[in-house]
mmCIF file of C-alpha atoms in Angstrom:
data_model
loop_
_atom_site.group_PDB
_atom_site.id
_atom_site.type_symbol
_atom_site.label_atom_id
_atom_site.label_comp_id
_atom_site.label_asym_id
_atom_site.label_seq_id
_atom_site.Cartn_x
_atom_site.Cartn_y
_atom_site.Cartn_z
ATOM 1 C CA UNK A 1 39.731 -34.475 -77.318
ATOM 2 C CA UNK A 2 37.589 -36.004 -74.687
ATOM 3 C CA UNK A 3 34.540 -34.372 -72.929
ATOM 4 C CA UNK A 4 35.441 -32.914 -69.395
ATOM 5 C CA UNK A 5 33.424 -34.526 -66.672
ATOM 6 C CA UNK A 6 30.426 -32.682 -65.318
ATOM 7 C CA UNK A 7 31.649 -30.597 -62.751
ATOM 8 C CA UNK A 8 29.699 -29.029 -59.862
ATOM 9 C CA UNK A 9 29.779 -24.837 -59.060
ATOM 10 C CA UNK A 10 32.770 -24.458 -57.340
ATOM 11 C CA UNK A 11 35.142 -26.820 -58.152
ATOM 12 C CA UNK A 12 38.572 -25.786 -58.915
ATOM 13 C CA UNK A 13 39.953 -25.289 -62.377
ATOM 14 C CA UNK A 14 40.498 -28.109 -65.052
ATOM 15 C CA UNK A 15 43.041 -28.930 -67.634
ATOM 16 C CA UNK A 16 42.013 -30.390 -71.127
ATOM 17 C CA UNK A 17 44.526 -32.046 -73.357
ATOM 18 C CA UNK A 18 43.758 -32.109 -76.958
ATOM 19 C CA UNK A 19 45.566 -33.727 -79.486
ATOM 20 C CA UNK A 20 45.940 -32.286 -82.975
ATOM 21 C CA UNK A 21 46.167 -33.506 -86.656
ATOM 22 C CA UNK A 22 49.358 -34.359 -88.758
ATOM 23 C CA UNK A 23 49.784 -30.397 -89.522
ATOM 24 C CA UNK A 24 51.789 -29.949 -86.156
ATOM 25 C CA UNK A 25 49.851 -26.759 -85.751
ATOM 26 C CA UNK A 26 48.824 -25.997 -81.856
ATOM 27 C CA UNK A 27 45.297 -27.185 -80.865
ATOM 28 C CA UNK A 28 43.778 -23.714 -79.390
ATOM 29 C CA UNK A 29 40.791 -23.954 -76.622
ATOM 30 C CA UNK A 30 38.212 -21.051 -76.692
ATOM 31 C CA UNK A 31 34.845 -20.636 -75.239
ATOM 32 C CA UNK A 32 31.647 -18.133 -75.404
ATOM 33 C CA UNK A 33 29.744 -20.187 -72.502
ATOM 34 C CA UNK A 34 28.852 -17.171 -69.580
ATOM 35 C CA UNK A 35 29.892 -20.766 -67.173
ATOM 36 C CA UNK A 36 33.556 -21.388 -67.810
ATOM 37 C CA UNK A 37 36.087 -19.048 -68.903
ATOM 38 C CA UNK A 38 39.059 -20.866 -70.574
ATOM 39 C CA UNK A 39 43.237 -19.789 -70.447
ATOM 40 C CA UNK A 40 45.218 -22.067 -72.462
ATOM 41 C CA UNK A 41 44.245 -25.392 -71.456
ATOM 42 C CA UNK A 42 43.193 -24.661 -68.368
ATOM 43 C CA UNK A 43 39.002 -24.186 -67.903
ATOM 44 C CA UNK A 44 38.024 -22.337 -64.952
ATOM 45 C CA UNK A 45 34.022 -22.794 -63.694
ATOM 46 C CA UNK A 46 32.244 -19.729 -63.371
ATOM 47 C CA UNK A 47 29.161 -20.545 -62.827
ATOM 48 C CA UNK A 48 26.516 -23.038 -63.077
ATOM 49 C CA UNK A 49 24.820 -24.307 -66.740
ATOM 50 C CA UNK A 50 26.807 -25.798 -70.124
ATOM 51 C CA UNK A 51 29.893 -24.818 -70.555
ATOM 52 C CA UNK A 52 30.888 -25.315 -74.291
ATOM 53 C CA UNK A 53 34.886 -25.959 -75.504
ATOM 54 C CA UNK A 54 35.981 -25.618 -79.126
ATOM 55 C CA UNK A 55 39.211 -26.847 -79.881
ATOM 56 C CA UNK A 56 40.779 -25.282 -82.972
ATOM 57 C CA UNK A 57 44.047 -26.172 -85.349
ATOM 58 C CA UNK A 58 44.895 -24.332 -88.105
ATOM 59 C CA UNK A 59 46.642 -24.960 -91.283
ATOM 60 C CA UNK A 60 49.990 -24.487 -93.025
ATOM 61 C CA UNK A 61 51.479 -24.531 -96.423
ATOM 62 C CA UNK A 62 50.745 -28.447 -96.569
ATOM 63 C CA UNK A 63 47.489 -28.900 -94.490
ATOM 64 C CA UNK A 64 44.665 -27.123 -93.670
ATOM 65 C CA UNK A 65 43.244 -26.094 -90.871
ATOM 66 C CA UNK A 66 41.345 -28.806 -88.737
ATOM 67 C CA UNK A 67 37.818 -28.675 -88.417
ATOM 68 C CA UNK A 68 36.654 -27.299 -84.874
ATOM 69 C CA UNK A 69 35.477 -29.980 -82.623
ATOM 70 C CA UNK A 70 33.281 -29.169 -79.218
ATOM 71 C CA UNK A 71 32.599 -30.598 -76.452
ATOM 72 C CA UNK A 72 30.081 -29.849 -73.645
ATOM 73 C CA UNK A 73 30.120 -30.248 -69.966
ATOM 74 C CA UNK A 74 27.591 -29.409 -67.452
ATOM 75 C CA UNK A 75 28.310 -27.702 -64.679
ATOM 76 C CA UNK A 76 25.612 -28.514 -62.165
ATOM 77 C CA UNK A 77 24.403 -25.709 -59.153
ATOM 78 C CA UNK A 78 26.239 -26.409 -55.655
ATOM 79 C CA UNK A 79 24.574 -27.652 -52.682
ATOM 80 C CA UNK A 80 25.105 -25.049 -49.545
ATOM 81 C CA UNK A 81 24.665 -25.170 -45.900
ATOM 82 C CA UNK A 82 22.955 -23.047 -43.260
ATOM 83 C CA UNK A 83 24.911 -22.497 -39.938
ATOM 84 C CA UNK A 84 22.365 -21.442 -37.354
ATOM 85 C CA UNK A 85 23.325 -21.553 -33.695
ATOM 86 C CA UNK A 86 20.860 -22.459 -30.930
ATOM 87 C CA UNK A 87 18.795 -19.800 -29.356
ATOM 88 C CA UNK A 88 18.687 -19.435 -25.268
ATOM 89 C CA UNK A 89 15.319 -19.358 -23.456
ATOM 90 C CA UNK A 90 14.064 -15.404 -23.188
ATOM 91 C CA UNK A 91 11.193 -14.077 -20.880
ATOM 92 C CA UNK A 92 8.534 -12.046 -21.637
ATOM 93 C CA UNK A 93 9.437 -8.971 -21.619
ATOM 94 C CA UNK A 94 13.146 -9.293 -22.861
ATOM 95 C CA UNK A 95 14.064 -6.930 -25.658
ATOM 96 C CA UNK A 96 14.648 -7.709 -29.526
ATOM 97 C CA UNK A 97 16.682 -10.685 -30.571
ATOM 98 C CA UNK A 98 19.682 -10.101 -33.231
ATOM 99 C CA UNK A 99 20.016 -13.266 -35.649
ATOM 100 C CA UNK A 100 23.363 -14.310 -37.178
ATOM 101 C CA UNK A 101 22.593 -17.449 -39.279
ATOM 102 C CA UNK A 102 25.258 -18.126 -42.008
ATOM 103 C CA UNK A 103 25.054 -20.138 -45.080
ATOM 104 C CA UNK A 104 27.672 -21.816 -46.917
ATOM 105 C CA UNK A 105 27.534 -20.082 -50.196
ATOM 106 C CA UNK A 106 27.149 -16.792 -48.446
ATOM 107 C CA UNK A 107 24.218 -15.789 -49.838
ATOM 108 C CA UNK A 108 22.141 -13.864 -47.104
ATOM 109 C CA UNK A 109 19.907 -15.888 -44.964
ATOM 110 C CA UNK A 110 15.855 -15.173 -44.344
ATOM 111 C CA UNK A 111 13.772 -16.145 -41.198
ATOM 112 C CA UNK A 112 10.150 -16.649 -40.425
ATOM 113 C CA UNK A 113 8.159 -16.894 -37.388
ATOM 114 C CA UNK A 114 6.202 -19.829 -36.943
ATOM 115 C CA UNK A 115 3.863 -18.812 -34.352
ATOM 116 C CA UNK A 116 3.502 -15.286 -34.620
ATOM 117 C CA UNK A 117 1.306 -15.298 -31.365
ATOM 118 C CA UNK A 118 4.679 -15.677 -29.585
ATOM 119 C CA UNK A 119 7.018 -13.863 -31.744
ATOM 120 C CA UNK A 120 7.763 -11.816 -34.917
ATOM 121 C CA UNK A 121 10.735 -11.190 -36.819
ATOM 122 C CA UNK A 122 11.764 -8.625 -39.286
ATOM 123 C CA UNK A 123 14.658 -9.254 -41.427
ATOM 124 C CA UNK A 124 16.896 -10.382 -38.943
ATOM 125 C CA UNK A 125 15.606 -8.940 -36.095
ATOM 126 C CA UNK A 126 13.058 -11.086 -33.391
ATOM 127 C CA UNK A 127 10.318 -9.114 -31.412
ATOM 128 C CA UNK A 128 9.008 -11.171 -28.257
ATOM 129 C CA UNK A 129 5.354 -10.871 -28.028
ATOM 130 C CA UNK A 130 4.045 -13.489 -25.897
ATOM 131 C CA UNK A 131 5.140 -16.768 -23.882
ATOM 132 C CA UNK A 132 5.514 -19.999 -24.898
ATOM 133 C CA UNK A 133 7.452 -21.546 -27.393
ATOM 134 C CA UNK A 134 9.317 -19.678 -30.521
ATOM 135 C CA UNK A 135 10.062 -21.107 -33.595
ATOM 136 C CA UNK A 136 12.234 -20.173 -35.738
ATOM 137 C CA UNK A 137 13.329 -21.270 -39.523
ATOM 138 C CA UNK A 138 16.653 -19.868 -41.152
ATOM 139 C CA UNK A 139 16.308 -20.441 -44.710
ATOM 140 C CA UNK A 140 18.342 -19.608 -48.261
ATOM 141 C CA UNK A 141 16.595 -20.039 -51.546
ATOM 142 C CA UNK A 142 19.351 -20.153 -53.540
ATOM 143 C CA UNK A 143 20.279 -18.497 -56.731
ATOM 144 C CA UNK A 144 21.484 -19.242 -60.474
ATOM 145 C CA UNK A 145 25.066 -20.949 -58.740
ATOM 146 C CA UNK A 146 23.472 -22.582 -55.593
ATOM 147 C CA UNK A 147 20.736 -25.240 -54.870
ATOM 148 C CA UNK A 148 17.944 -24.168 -52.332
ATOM 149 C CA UNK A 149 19.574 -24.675 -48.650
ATOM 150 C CA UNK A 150 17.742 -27.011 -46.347
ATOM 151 C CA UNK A 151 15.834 -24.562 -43.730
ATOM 152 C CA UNK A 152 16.937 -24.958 -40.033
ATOM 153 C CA UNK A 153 14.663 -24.741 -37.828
ATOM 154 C CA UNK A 154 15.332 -23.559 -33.935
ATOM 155 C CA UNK A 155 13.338 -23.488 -31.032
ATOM 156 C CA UNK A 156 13.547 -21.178 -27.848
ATOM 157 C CA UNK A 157 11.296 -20.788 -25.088
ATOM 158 C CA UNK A 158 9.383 -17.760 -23.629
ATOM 159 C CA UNK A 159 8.745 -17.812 -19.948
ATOM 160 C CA UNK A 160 6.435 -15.632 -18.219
ATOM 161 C CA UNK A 161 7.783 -12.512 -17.030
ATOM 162 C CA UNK A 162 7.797 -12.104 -12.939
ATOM 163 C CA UNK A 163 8.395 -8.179 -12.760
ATOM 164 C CA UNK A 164 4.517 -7.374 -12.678
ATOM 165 C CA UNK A 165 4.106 -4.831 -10.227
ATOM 166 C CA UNK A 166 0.654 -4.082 -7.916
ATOM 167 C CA UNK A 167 -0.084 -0.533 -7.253
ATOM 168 C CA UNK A 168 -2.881 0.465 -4.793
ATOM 169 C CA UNK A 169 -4.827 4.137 -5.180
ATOM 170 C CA UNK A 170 -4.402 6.210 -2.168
ATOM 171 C CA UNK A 171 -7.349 6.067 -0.055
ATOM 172 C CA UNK A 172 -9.450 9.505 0.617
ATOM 173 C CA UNK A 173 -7.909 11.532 3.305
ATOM 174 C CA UNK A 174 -11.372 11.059 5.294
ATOM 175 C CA UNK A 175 -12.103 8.179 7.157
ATOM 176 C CA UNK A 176 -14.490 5.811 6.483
ATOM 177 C CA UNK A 177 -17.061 4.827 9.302
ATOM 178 C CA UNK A 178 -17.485 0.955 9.589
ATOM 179 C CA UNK A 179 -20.190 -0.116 7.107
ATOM 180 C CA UNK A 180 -19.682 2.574 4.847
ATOM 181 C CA UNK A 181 -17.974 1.617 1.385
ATOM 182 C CA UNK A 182 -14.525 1.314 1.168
ATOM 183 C CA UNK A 183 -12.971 1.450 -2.518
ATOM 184 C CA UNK A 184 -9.917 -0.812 -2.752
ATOM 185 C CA UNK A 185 -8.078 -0.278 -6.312
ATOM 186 C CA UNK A 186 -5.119 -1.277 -7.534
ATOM 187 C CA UNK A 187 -3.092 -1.045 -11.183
ATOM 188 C CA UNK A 188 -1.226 -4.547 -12.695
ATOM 189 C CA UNK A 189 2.110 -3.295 -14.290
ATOM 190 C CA UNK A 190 2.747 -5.705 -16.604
ATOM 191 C CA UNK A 191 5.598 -6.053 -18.798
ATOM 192 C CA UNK A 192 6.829 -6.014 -22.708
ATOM 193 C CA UNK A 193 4.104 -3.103 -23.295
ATOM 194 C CA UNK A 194 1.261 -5.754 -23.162
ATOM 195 C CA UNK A 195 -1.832 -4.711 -20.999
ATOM 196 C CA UNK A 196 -2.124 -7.611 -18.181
ATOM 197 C CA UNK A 197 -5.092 -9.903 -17.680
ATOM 198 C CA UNK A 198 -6.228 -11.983 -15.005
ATOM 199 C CA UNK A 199 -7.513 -11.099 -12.264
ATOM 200 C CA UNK A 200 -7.101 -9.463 -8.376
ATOM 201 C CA UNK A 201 -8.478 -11.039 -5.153
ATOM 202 C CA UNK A 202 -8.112 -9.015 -2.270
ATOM 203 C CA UNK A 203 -7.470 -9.906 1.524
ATOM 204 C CA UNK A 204 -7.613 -8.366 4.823
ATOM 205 C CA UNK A 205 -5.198 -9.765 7.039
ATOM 206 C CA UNK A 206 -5.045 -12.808 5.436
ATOM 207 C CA UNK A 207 -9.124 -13.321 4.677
ATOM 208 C CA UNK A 208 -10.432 -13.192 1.007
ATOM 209 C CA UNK A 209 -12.918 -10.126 0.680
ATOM 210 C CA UNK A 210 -13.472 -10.333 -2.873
ATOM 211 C CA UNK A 211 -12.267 -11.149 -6.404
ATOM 212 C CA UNK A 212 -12.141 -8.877 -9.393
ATOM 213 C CA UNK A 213 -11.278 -9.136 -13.252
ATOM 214 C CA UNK A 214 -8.636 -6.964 -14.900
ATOM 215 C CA UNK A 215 -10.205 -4.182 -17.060
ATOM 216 C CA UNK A 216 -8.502 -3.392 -20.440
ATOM 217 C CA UNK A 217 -5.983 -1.302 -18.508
ATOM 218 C CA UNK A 218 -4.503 -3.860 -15.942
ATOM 219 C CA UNK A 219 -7.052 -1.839 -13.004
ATOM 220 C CA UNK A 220 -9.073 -3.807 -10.837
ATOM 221 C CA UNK A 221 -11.120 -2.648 -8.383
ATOM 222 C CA UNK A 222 -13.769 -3.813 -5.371
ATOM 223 C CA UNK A 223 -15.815 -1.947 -3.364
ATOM 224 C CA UNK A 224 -16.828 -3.386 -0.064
ATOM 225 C CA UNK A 225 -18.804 -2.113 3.291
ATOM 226 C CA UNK A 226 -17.572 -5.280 5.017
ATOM 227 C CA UNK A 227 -14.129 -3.550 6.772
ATOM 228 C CA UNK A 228 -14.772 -3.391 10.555
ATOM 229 C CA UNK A 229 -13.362 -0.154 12.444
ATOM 230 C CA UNK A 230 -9.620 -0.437 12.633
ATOM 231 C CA UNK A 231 -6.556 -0.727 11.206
ATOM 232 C CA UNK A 232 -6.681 -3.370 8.262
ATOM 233 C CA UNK A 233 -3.265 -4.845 6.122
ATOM 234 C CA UNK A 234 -4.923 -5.137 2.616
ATOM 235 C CA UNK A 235 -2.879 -7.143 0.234
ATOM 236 C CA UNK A 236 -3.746 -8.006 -3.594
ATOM 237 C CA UNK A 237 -3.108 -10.933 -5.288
ATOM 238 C CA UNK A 238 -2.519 -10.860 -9.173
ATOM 239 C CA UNK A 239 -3.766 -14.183 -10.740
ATOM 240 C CA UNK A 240 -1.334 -13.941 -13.869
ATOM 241 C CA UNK A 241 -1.837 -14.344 -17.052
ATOM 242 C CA UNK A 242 -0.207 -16.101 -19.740
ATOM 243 C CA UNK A 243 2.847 -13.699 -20.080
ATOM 244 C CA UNK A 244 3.095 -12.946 -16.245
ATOM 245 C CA UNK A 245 3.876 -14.542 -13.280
ATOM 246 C CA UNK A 246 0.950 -14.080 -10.807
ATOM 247 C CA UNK A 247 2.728 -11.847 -7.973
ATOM 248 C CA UNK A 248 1.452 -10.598 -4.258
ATOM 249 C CA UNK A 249 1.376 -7.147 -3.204
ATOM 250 C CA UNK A 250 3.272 -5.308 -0.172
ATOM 251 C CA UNK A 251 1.031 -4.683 2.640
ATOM 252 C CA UNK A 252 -0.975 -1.594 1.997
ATOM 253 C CA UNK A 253 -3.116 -0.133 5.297
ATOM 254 C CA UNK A 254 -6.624 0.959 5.205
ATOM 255 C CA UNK A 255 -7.909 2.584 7.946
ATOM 256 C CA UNK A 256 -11.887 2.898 9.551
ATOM 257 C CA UNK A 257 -12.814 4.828 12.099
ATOM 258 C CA UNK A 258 -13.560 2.572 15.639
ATOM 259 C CA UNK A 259 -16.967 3.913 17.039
ATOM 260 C CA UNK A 260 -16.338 3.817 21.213
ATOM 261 C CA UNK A 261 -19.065 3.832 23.549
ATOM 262 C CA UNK A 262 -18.692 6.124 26.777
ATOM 263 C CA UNK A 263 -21.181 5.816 29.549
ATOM 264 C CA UNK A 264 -20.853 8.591 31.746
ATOM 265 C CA UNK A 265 -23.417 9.717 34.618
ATOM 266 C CA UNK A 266 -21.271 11.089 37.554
ATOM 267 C CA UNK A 267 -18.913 14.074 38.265
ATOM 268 C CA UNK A 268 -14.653 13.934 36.747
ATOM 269 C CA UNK A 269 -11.791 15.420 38.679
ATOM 270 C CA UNK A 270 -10.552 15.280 35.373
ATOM 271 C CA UNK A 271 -12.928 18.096 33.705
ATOM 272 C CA UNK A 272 -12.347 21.449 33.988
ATOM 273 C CA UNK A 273 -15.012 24.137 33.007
ATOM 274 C CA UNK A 274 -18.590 23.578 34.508
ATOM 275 C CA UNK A 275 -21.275 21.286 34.197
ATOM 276 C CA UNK A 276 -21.537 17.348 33.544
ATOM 277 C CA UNK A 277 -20.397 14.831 34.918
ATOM 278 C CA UNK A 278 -18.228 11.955 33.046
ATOM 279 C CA UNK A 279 -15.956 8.873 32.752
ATOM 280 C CA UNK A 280 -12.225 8.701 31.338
ATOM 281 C CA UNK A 281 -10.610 6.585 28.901
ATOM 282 C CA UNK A 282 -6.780 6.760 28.210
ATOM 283 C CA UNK A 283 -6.799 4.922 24.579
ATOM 284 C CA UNK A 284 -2.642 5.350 24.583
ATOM 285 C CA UNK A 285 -2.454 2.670 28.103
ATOM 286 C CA UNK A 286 -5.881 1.662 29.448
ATOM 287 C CA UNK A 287 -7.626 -1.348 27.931
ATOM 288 C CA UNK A 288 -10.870 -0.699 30.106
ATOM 289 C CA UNK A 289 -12.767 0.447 27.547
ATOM 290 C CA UNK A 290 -11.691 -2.219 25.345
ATOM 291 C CA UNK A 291 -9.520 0.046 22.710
ATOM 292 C CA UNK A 292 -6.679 -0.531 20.939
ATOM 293 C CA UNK A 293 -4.691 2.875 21.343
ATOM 294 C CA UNK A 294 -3.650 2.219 17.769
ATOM 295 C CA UNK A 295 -6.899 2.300 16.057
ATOM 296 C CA UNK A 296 -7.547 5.104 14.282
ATOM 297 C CA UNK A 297 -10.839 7.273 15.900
ATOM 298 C CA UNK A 298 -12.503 10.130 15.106
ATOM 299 C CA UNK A 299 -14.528 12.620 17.825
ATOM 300 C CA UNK A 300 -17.862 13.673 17.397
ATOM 301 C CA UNK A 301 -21.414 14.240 18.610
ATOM 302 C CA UNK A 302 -21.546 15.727 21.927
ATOM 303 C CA UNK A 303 -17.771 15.756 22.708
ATOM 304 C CA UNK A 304 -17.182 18.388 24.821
ATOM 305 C CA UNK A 305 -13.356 18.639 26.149
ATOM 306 C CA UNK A 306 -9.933 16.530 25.904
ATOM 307 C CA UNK A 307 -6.490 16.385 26.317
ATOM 308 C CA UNK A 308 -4.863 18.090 22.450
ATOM 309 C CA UNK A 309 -1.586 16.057 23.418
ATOM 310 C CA UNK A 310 -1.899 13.156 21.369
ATOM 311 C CA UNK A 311 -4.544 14.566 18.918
ATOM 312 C CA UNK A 312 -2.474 14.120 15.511
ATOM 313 C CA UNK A 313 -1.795 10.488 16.625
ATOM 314 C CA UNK A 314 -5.424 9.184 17.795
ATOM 315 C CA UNK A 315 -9.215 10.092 16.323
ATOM 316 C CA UNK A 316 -11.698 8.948 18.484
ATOM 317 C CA UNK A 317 -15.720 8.599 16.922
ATOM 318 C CA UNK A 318 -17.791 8.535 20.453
ATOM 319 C CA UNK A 319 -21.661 7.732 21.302
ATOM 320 C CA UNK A 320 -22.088 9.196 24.239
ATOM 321 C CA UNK A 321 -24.994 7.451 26.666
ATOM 322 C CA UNK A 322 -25.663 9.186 29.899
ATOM 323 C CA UNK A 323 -26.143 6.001 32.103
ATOM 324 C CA UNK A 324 -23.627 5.378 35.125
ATOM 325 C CA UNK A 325 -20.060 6.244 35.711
ATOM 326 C CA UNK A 326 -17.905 2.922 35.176
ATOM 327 C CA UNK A 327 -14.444 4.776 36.437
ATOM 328 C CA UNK A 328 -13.903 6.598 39.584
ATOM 329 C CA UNK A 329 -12.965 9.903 39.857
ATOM 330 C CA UNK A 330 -9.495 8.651 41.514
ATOM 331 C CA UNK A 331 -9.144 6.422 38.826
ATOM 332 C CA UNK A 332 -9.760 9.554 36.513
ATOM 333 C CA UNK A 333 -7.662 11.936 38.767
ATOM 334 C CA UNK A 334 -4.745 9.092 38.594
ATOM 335 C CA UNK A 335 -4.745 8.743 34.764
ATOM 336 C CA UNK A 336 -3.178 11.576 33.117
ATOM 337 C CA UNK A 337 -4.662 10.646 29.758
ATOM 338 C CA UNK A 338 -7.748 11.774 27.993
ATOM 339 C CA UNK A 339 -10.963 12.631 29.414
ATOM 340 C CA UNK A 340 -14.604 12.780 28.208
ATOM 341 C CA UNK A 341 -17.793 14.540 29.675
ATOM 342 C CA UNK A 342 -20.861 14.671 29.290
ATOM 343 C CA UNK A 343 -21.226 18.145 29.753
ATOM 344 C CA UNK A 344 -21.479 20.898 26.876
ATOM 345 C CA UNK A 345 -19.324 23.971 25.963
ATOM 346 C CA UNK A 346 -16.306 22.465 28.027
ATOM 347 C CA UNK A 347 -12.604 22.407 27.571
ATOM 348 C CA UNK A 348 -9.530 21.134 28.683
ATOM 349 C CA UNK A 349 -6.093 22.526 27.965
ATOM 350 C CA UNK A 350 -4.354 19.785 29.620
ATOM 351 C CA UNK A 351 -0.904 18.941 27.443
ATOM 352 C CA UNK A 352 0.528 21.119 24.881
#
């Protein structure tokens, strides 16, 4: 009989046709190859490598038996195919990636990071650790049946995450006086368990009073003596880093104590108790002193008496310098608000 054709792992079953000698006797087909089994005529591949058929006829009364003849066909490793869909763009910060490449022969599929700087993956399993670009490579090495698939490569991109959040520490519960330090600190929380960097420049209202790096725990902070008395909107700006957006804080208020300066010399209607005379200001409607009823003040030194009304709302830090009265007593007397003196040991119960 003729030798098969090399066939290729996987293709289907084969018939052989052999032809035997003048006996009559059937021609039998065996085989002890591991790569083709064989069932009558038909040969079925079952793997890759030589696959060896003997084709037997034995005798009779008249002839006998035929001598065996073989023949050998190779049966060559299939090619296979990796199916590996594309992978959508991820942030930082995103959680673990599940990969379901396939490959033809299916035989399980392996993956490897290119840049581990941007991500990682564990069997089939992709941890984000930076931004920037991923790549991937799907791969299948094959075995004693299949050829080595081609790898597939896939790219995805990591953008930088814009969840970072600013924090600010709580200020001291007393006041600062202007030119003393303030402490301005604030916490980066970053995202994807990565410790920011960068760093923090801080404004008030809108003007730049200094810039600060990051420590090792996302804190930044800047001491300055440069906050006037007042009310001051502090904000922080983040720089960002390579794995997060840079990001602008909410408002946060910081509050110094406004120093006022009374001049007082003549007597006040609006005293009671003895001694001293004295001039009024009303911080919640008169501008004659020149202060805004919403700054935050503080009273000492030789303070002597004052309305309690509004005294959880408004602190008032005075210098008092006996020169001349600048307010009338009827201007006093007409201006139900808070008084001064220059007098000691005074009070005034006026208001609740």
């Amino acid at each position: 009989f003729d030798a098969p054709a090399n066939k290729v792992f996987g293709d289907a079953p084969f018939t052989v046709t052999p032809t035997g000698g003048a006996s009559g006797q059937p021609v039998t087909l065996s085989t002890s190859s591991p790569a083709c089994e064989v069932t009558g005529n038909s040969v079925k591949i079952i793997g890759a490598g030589e696959c060896v058929i003997a084709a037997d006829q034995e005798g009779n009364a008249n002839y006998a038996a035929a001598i065996q003849e073989k023949k050998t066909l190779v049966i060559a490793k299939a090619a296979q195919l990796i199916t590996f869909a594309d992978l959508p763009a991820k942030t930082f910060g995103d959680p673990a990636i599940t990969l379901g490449a396939t490959s033809s022969s299916g035989l399980p599929v392996a993956y490897s990071s290119i840049n581990t700087i941007t991500c990682e993956v564990a069997q089939n399993v992709v941890t984000i650790k930076a931004s920037g670009t991923c790549r991937l490579v799907a791969s299948q090495a094959g075995d004693g049946n299949y050829e080595k698939a081609d790898d597939v490569p896939k790219d995805f991109n990591v953008s930088q995450a814009a969840g970072s959040v600013i924090t600010f520490s709580p200020q001291p519960a007393a006041l600062p006086k202007p030119g003393e330090p303030v402490t301005l600190k604030v916490t980066i929380n970053g995202v994807g368990g990565v410790a920011p960097k960068g760093s923090v420049t801080f404004f008030d209202n809108g003007k730049e009073i200094g810039k600060v790096d990051l420590d090792a725990n996302g804190v930044a902070s800047l001491t300055t003596t440069t906050l006037a008395g007042g009310n001051h909107s502090i904000t922080a700006l983040y720089s960002g880093d390579a794995n997060n957006k840079p990001v602008t804080s909410d408002v946060f208020g910081v509050s110094v104590l406004v120093q006022v300066t009374v001049v007082g010399g003549g007597g006040s209607s609006g005293s009671s108790g003895g001694g001293g005379g004295g001039c009024a200001i009303n911080p919640q409607s008169d501008t004659r002193g020149g202060v805004d009823p919403t700054l935050p003040l503080l009273f000492i030194g030789a303070i002597v008496y004052f309305n309690r009304k509004n005294m959880n709302k408004i602190k008032y830090l005075l210098t008092l310098i006996p020169v001349i009265s600048v307010f009338s007593p009827s201007a006093i007397a007409a201006d139900p608000g808070f008084y001064v003196g220059a007098g000691l040991g005074q009070s005034n119960t006026e208001g609740d």
